[in-house]
Every structure is written in C-alpha cells, then in structure tokens.
PDB file of C-alpha atoms in Angstrom:
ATOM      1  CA  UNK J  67     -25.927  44.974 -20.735  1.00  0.00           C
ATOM      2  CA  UNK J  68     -28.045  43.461 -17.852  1.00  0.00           C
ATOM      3  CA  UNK J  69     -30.074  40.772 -18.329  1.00  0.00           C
ATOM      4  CA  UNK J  70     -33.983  41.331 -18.164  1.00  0.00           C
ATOM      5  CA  UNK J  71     -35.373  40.765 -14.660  1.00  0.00           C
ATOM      6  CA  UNK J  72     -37.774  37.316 -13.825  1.00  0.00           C
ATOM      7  CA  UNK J  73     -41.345  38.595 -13.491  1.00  0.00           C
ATOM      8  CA  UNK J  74     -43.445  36.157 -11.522  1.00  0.00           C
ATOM      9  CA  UNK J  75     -47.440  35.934 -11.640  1.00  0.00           C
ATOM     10  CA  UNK J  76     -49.421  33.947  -9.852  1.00  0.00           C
ATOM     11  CA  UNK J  77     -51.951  32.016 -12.422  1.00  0.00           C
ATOM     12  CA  UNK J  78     -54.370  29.092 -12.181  1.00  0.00           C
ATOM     13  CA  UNK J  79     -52.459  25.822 -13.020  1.00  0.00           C
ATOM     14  CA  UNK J  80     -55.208  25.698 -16.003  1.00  0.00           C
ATOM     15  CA  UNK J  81     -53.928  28.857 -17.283  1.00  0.00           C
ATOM     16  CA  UNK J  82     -51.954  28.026 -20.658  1.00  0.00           C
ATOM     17  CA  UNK J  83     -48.713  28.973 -19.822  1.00  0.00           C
ATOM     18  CA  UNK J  84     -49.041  26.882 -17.042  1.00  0.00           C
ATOM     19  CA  UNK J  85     -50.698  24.717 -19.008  1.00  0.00           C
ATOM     20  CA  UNK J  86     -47.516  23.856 -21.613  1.00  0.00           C
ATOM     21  CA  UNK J  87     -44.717  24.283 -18.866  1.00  0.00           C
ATOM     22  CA  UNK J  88     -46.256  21.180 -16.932  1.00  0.00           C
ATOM     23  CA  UNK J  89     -46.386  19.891 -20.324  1.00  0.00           C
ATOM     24  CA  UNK J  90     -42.970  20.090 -20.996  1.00  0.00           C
ATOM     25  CA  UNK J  91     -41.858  18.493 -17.340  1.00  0.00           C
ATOM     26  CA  UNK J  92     -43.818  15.602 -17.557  1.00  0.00           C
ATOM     27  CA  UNK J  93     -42.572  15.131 -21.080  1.00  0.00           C
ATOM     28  CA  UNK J  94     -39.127  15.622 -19.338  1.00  0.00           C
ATOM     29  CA  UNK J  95     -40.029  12.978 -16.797  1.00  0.00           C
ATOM     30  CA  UNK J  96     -40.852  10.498 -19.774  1.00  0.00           C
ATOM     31  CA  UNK J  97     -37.669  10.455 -21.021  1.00  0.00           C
ATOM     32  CA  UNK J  98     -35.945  10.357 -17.976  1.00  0.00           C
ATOM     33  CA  UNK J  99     -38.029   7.808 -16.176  1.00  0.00           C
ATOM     34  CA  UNK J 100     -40.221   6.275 -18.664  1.00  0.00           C
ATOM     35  CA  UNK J 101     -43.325   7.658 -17.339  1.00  0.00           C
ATOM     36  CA  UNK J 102     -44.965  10.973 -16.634  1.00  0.00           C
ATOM     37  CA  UNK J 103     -45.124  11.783 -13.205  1.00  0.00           C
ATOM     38  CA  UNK J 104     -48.226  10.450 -11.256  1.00  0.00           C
ATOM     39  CA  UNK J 105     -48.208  11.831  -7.845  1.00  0.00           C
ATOM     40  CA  UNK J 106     -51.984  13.196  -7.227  1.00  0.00           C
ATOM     41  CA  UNK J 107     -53.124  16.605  -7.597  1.00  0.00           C
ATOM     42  CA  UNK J 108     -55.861  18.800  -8.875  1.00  0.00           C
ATOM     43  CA  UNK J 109     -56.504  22.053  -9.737  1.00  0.00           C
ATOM     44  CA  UNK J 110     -57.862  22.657  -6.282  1.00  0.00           C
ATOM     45  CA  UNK J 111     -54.639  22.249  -4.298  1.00  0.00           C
ATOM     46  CA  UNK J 112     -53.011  25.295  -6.119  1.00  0.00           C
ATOM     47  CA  UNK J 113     -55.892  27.968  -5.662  1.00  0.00           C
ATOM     48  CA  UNK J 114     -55.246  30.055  -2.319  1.00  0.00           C
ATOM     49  CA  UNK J 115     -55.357  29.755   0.747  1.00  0.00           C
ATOM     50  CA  UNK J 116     -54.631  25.767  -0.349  1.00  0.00           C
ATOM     51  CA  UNK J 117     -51.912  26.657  -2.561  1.00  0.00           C
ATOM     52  CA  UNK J 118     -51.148  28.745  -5.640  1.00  0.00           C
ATOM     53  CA  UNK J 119     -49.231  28.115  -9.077  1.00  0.00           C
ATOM     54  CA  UNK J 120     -46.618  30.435 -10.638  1.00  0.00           C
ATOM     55  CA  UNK J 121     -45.025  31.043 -13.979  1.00  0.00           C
ATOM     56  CA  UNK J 122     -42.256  33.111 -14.526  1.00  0.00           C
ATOM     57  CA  UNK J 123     -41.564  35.154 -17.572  1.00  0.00           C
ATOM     58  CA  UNK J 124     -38.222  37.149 -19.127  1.00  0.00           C
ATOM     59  CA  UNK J 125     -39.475  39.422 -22.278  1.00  0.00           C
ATOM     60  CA  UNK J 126     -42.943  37.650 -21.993  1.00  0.00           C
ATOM     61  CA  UNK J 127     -41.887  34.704 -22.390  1.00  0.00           C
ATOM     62  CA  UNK J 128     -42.767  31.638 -20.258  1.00  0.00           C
ATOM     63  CA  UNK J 129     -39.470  30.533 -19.094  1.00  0.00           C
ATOM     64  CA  UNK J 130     -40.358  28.355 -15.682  1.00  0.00           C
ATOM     65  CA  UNK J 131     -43.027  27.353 -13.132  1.00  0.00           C
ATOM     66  CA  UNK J 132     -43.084  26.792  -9.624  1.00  0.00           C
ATOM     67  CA  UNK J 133     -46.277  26.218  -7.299  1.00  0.00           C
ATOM     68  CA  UNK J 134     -47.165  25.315  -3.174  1.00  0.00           C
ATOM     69  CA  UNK J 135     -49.689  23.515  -1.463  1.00  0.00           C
ATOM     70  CA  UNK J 136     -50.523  22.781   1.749  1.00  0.00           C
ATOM     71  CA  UNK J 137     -49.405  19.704   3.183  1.00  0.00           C
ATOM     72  CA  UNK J 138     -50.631  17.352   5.712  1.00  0.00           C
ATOM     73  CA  UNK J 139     -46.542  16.659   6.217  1.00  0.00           C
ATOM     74  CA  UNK J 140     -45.882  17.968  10.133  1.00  0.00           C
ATOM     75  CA  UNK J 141     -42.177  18.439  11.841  1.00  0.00           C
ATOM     76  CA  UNK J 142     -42.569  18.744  15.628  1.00  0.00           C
ATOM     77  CA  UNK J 143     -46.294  20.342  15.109  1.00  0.00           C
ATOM     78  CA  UNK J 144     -45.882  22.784  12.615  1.00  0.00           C
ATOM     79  CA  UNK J 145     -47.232  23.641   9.206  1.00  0.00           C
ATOM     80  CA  UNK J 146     -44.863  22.685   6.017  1.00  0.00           C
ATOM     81  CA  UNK J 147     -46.160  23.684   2.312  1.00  0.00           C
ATOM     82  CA  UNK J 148     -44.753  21.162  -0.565  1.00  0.00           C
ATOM     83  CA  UNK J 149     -43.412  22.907  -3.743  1.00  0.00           C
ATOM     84  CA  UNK J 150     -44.216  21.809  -6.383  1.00  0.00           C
ATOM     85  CA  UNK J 151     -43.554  22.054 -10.504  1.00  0.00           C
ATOM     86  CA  UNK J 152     -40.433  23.376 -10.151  1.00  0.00           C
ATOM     87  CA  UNK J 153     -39.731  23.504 -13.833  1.00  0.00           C
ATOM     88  CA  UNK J 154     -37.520  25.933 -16.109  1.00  0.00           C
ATOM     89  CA  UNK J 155     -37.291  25.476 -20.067  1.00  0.00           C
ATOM     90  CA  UNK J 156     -33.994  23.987 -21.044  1.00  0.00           C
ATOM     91  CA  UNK J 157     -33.008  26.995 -23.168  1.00  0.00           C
ATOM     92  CA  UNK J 158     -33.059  28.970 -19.786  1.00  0.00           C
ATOM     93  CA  UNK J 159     -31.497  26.961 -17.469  1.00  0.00           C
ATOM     94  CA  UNK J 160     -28.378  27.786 -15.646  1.00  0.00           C
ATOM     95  CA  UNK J 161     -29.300  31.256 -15.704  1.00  0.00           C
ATOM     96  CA  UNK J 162     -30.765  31.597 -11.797  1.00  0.00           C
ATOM     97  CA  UNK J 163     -34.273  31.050 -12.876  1.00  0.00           C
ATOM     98  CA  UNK J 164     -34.767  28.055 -10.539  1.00  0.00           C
ATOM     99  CA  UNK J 165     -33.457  29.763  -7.902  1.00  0.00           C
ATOM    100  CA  UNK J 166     -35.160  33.056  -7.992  1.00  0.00           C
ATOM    101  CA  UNK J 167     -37.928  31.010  -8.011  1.00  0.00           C
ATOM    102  CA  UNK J 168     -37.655  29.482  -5.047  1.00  0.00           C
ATOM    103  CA  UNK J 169     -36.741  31.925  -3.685  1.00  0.00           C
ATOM    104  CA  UNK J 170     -40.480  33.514  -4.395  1.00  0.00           C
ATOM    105  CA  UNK J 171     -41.990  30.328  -3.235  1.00  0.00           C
ATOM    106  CA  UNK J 172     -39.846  30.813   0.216  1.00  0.00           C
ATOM    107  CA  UNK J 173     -40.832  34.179   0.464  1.00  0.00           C
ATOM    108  CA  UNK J 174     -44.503  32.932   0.055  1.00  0.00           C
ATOM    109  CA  UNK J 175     -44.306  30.377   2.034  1.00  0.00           C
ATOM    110  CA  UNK J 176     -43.201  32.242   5.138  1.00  0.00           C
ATOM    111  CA  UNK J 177     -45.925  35.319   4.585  1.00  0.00           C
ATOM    112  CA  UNK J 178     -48.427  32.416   4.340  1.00  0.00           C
ATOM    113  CA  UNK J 179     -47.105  31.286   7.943  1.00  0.00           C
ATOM    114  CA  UNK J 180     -45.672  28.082   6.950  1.00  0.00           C
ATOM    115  CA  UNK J 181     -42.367  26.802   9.303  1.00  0.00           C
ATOM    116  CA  UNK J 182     -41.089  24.241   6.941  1.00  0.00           C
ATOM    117  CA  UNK J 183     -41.453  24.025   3.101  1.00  0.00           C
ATOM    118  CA  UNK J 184     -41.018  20.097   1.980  1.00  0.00           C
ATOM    119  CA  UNK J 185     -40.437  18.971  -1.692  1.00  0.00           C
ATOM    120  CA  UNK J 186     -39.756  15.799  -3.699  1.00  0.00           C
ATOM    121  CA  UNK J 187     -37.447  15.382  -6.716  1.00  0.00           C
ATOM    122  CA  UNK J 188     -36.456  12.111  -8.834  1.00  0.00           C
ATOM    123  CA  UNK J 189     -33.242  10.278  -8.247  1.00  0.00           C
ATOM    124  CA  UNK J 190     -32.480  11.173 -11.585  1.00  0.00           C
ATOM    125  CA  UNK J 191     -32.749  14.699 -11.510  1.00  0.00           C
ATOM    126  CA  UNK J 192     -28.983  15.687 -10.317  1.00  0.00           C
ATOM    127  CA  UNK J 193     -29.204  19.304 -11.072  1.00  0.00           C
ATOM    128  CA  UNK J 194     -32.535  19.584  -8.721  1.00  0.00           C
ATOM    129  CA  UNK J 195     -30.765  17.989  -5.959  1.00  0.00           C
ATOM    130  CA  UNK J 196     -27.862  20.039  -6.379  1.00  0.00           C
ATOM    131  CA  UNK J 197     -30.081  23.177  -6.265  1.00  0.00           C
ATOM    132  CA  UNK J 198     -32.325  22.387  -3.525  1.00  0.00           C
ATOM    133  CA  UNK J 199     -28.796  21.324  -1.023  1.00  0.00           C
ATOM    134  CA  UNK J 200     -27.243  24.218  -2.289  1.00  0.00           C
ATOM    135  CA  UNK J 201     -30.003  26.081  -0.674  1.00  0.00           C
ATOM    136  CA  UNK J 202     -29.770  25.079   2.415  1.00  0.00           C
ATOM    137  CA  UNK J 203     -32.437  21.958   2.211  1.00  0.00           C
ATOM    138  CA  UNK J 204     -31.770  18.363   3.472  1.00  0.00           C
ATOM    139  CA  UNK J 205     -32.753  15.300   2.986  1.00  0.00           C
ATOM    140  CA  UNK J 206     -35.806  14.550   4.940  1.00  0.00           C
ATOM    141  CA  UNK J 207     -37.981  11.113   4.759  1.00  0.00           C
ATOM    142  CA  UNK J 208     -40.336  10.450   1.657  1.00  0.00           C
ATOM    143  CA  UNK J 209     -43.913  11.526   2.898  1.00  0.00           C
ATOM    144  CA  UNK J 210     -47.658  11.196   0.798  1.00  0.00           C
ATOM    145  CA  UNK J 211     -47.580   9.751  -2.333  1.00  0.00           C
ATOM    146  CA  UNK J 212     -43.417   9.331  -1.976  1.00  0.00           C
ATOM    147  CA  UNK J 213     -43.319   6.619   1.116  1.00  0.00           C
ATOM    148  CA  UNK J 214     -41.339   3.552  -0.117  1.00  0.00           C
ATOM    149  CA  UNK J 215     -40.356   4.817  -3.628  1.00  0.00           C
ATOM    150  CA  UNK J 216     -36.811   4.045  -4.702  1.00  0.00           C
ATOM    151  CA  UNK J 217     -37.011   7.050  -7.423  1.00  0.00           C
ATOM    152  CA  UNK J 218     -37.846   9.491  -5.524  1.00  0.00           C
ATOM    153  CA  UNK J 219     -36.052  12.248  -3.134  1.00  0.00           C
ATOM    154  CA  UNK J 220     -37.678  13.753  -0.502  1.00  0.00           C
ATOM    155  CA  UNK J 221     -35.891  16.949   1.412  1.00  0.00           C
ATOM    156  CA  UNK J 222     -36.628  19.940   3.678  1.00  0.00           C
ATOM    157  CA  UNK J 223     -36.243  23.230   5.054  1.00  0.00           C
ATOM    158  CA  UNK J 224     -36.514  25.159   7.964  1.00  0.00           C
ATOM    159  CA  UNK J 225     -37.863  28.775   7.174  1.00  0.00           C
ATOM    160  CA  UNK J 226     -36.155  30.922  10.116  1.00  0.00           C
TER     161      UNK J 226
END
C-alpha cells in the first residue's frame, strides 16, 4: 500500500488552513524559545508576484505550510526569494513532507526567475537545519530582520 500523494495549493496566508498551521508554529516557537516569532510580515508579501503561501494536504487534511517572498537580500546582483513558514504538523513529520515541500517552493522559485532562495531557522530547530544542509543549502550571513541575532540561522542556495 502506497502512501497518499502531498497535494499543494497555493492559498492566501488568511485562508484558515493557513490560518491554524501558522498557529501551530508560532505556538511551537513558544515553547521552544519563549516567544512567538516576530520577524515582520503581512499579508501583502505572500500575494503574487511579491510572494505566495502554500499548504499542503494528504486525504484533505492540512498537514504543512510553506510560503516565498521577495527579498531585498542580493548575492553578486541577483534576485533571492526567502521561504518562509516552513511548518509540518508533528503527527506528519518524518514522512518527506518538508521536503517535498521545498522542493515546490524551489521549483517556484526558479519559474519565478529567482537565482538564490535564502531562509532563516532558530538555533534550536535541529531537524530544520538538518533538512535545509541536507539539501544542498549553506550557511550564509543573517540578513533583514536576522542581522546580529544569536538565535537565529541564516542559510542559502544556489538554484542552477
């Protein structure tokens, strides 16, 4: 018996089921770091051709998010997106959800003309950082919001 496929939508970050999966990270991020997560964003940065927010579903079931934005961050001239709300429910995790969907994201990112995709992750996050090096990104410096912060990890890659 396979298990069911990962089907992705794109939805406004107001949608519900976007709604309760940034729910559940930031409530994540409270008891991990005490605090939800404050970097800035809005609705705006997530609505194309700025950026766009996914969920992804197995049986209809919101299982994870994942979104981009456009980023002011520049390597050698060209145009980076940030990912953002990378997020899978605990019940689902270790299953490839993450991955697939960053996978989708890269795909994205490289139709949308992007060169680089950048992200940041908490110091306490060890699975994230394993993902994101497993896939090929590196550690790159903290940029925005994430200059000078001792909790966060900033990292990188090259879409080729």
């Amino acid at each position: 018996m396979t298990a069911p496929a990962l089907r992705i939508e794109s939805v406004p970050i107001t949608h519900p089921d976007a709604v309760a999966l940034v729910d559940a990270v930031q409530a994540e991020y409270v008891e991990r770091y005490g605090s939800p997560d404050e970097t800035p964003i809005g609705a705006d940065d997530f609505v194309l051709p700025r950026g766009a927010f996914y969920v992804g579903y197995l049986d209809g079931v919101a299982v994870c998010s994942g979104a981009w934005r456009a980023t002011e961050v520049r390597r050698m001239g060209e145009r980076a997106y940030e990912v953002k709300r990378m997020y899978v429910l605990p019940a689902y995790q270790r299953r490839g959800i993450a991955s697939a969907m960053l996978s989708h994201l890269e795909d994205l990112a490289r139709e949308g003309g992007a060169d680089h995709l950048v992200l940041e992750t908490g110091e306490m996050q060890p699975e994230a950082i394993a993902l994101y090096l497993a896939r090929g990104y590196e550690p790159v410096p903290g940029f925005g919001h994430y200059c000078g912060s001792e909790l966060s990890r900033c990292f990188g890659r090259r879409l080729s």
